Amino acid sequence: MSGERILVIDDSKEIVKHLTEHVLPTFGYETLHAYDGRTGLQLIQEEKPDMVMLDFQLPEMTGIDILQELAQESITIPVVLMTGYGSELSAIEAFRLGAKDYIIKPFTVDEIIETIERALVETRLTQDKENLGEQLRRLKVEMNRQANELKTLAKIGTAITSLLDVDKVLERVLDAATYLTDAEESAIWLPTEDGATLRAYERTNGHSNATPLIELSIIDSQVGQVLRSGQPLRQSVFSGQGIKLKTDFFARAVLYVPLKLRGITLGVLGVSNVAAFRSFSKRDEFLLSFLADYAAIALDNARVFQAADQALAARLEELSTLIEITRTITSSLDVDEVVQLTIQQVHNSW
């Protein structure tokens, strides 16, 4: 049973009690009741039950009067007419006015339940159709939202991975992290040269800072835990001071994800809400992890480019020195002078 609400309208208190206290609740239905037609009509208008069990002969308004009123007000509701022997003509009039079925008194429990089930079939199908339509609408909205998020991520990823300056990569990633998760602050932690601490590059108060501001222990910090395990971490604490991030600095919610490239964790990308009582969701974790993948590629590319650029600059410096030495040699025929100038050029290049 679906737990529909059934309104019983009958001037017989025995029938009302039998149906509303014993029969219908046993089969999972909720009940309302009225002993006269006018009260019953008012309950239909105000309570909007799922079905009505309607007696033909009622004080103040008959069952036919109620059906006529429902038709005039365009109220569509399954109605089963309860009538006695010899009232079949009244049942025909009730069908003309929109009644779904009728049952002749006295009736058995099986008869009343079968009649109710028949009357509710169309209502249930309509409700199922509406529920399915609503589910499809929500699914479409969710799919569109996810598609838009992926497009946004792809654009951000393309923009980030095209950068060849480490500082610019850090700034762009920090800005994107707060935008995607609606966080108040963001940070990237990268291991220091000795591997004992993590150095933070933060975005606070709406501004990114590519200059490292603080360092945390890899062993004794949540960020270090993410670096060591390679697994995301979400946490929210809305009581007390919150989550301690560093000395005298607390947050209400944090989310950390690893920066991974080819199975190696390069660092940690994190966001936090310091003042807002809003935790981060699995969706936020997915978006931030997606961004972290792009960030790891971009940082690796930028570092490779900078290393290559530095190597090229050193090579150009060497070539410049060789050119100067060659000019010295070709401009003089004095051996001692050539040797002395060559030594001087090499010394200057160091």
mmCIF file of N, CA and C in Angstrom, residues 184 236-242 252-253 273-280:
data_model
loop_
_atom_site.group_PDB
_atom_site.id
_atom_site.type_symbol
_atom_site.label_atom_id
_atom_site.label_comp_id
_atom_site.label_asym_id
_atom_site.label_seq_id
_atom_site.Cartn_x
_atom_site.Cartn_y
_atom_site.Cartn_z
ATOM 1 N N GLU A 184 36.572 30.431 0.929
ATOM 2 C CA GLU A 184 37.071 31.747 1.328
ATOM 3 C C GLU A 184 38.569 31.880 1.061
ATOM 4 N N SER A 236 35.187 19.274 8.805
ATOM 5 C CA SER A 236 34.489 20.491 9.225
ATOM 6 C C SER A 236 34.208 20.404 10.719
ATOM 7 N N VAL A 237 34.420 21.503 11.416
ATOM 8 C CA VAL A 237 34.158 21.609 12.853
ATOM 9 C C VAL A 237 33.482 22.955 13.088
ATOM 10 N N PHE A 238 32.207 22.922 13.488
ATOM 11 C CA PHE A 238 31.452 24.159 13.648
ATOM 12 C C PHE A 238 31.294 24.584 15.109
ATOM 13 N N SER A 239 31.964 23.872 16.008
ATOM 14 C CA SER A 239 31.926 24.246 17.423
ATOM 15 C C SER A 239 33.318 24.689 17.863
ATOM 16 N N GLY A 240 33.361 25.467 18.929
ATOM 17 C CA GLY A 240 34.643 25.927 19.452
ATOM 18 C C GLY A 240 35.371 26.810 18.451
ATOM 19 N N GLN A 241 36.693 26.733 18.475
ATOM 20 C CA GLN A 241 37.498 27.556 17.574
ATOM 21 C C GLN A 241 37.555 26.994 16.165
ATOM 22 N N GLY A 242 37.291 25.700 16.011
ATOM 23 C CA GLY A 242 37.346 25.089 14.691
ATOM 24 C C GLY A 242 38.601 24.261 14.508
ATOM 25 N N ARG A 252 36.686 26.763 9.835
ATOM 26 C CA ARG A 252 35.496 25.959 10.096
ATOM 27 C C ARG A 252 35.463 24.696 9.241
ATOM 28 N N ALA A 253 36.019 24.781 8.051
ATOM 29 C CA ALA A 253 36.014 23.624 7.152
ATOM 30 C C ALA A 253 37.245 23.666 6.259
ATOM 31 N N ASN A 273 37.223 27.375 4.662
ATOM 32 C CA ASN A 273 36.251 28.397 5.042
ATOM 33 C C ASN A 273 36.556 28.799 6.478
ATOM 34 N N VAL A 274 36.953 30.022 6.650
ATOM 35 C CA VAL A 274 37.375 30.494 7.967
ATOM 36 C C VAL A 274 36.191 31.028 8.767
ATOM 37 N N ALA A 275 35.354 31.833 8.136
ATOM 38 C CA ALA A 275 34.218 32.442 8.831
ATOM 39 C C ALA A 275 32.897 31.742 8.513
ATOM 40 N N ALA A 276 32.733 31.304 7.270
ATOM 41 C CA ALA A 276 31.465 30.705 6.847
ATOM 42 C C ALA A 276 31.291 29.306 7.429
ATOM 43 N N PHE A 277 30.093 29.031 7.951
ATOM 44 C CA PHE A 277 29.781 27.708 8.487
ATOM 45 C C PHE A 277 29.277 26.830 7.333
ATOM 46 N N ARG A 278 30.169 26.546 6.401
ATOM 47 C CA ARG A 278 29.814 25.723 5.240
ATOM 48 C C ARG A 278 30.890 24.682 5.011
ATOM 49 N N SER A 279 30.491 23.414 5.062
ATOM 50 C CA SER A 279 31.446 22.335 4.839
ATOM 51 C C SER A 279 31.616 22.102 3.340
ATOM 52 N N PHE A 280 32.650 21.361 2.983
ATOM 53 C CA PHE A 280 32.907 21.035 1.590
ATOM 54 C C PHE A 280 32.317 19.658 1.268
#
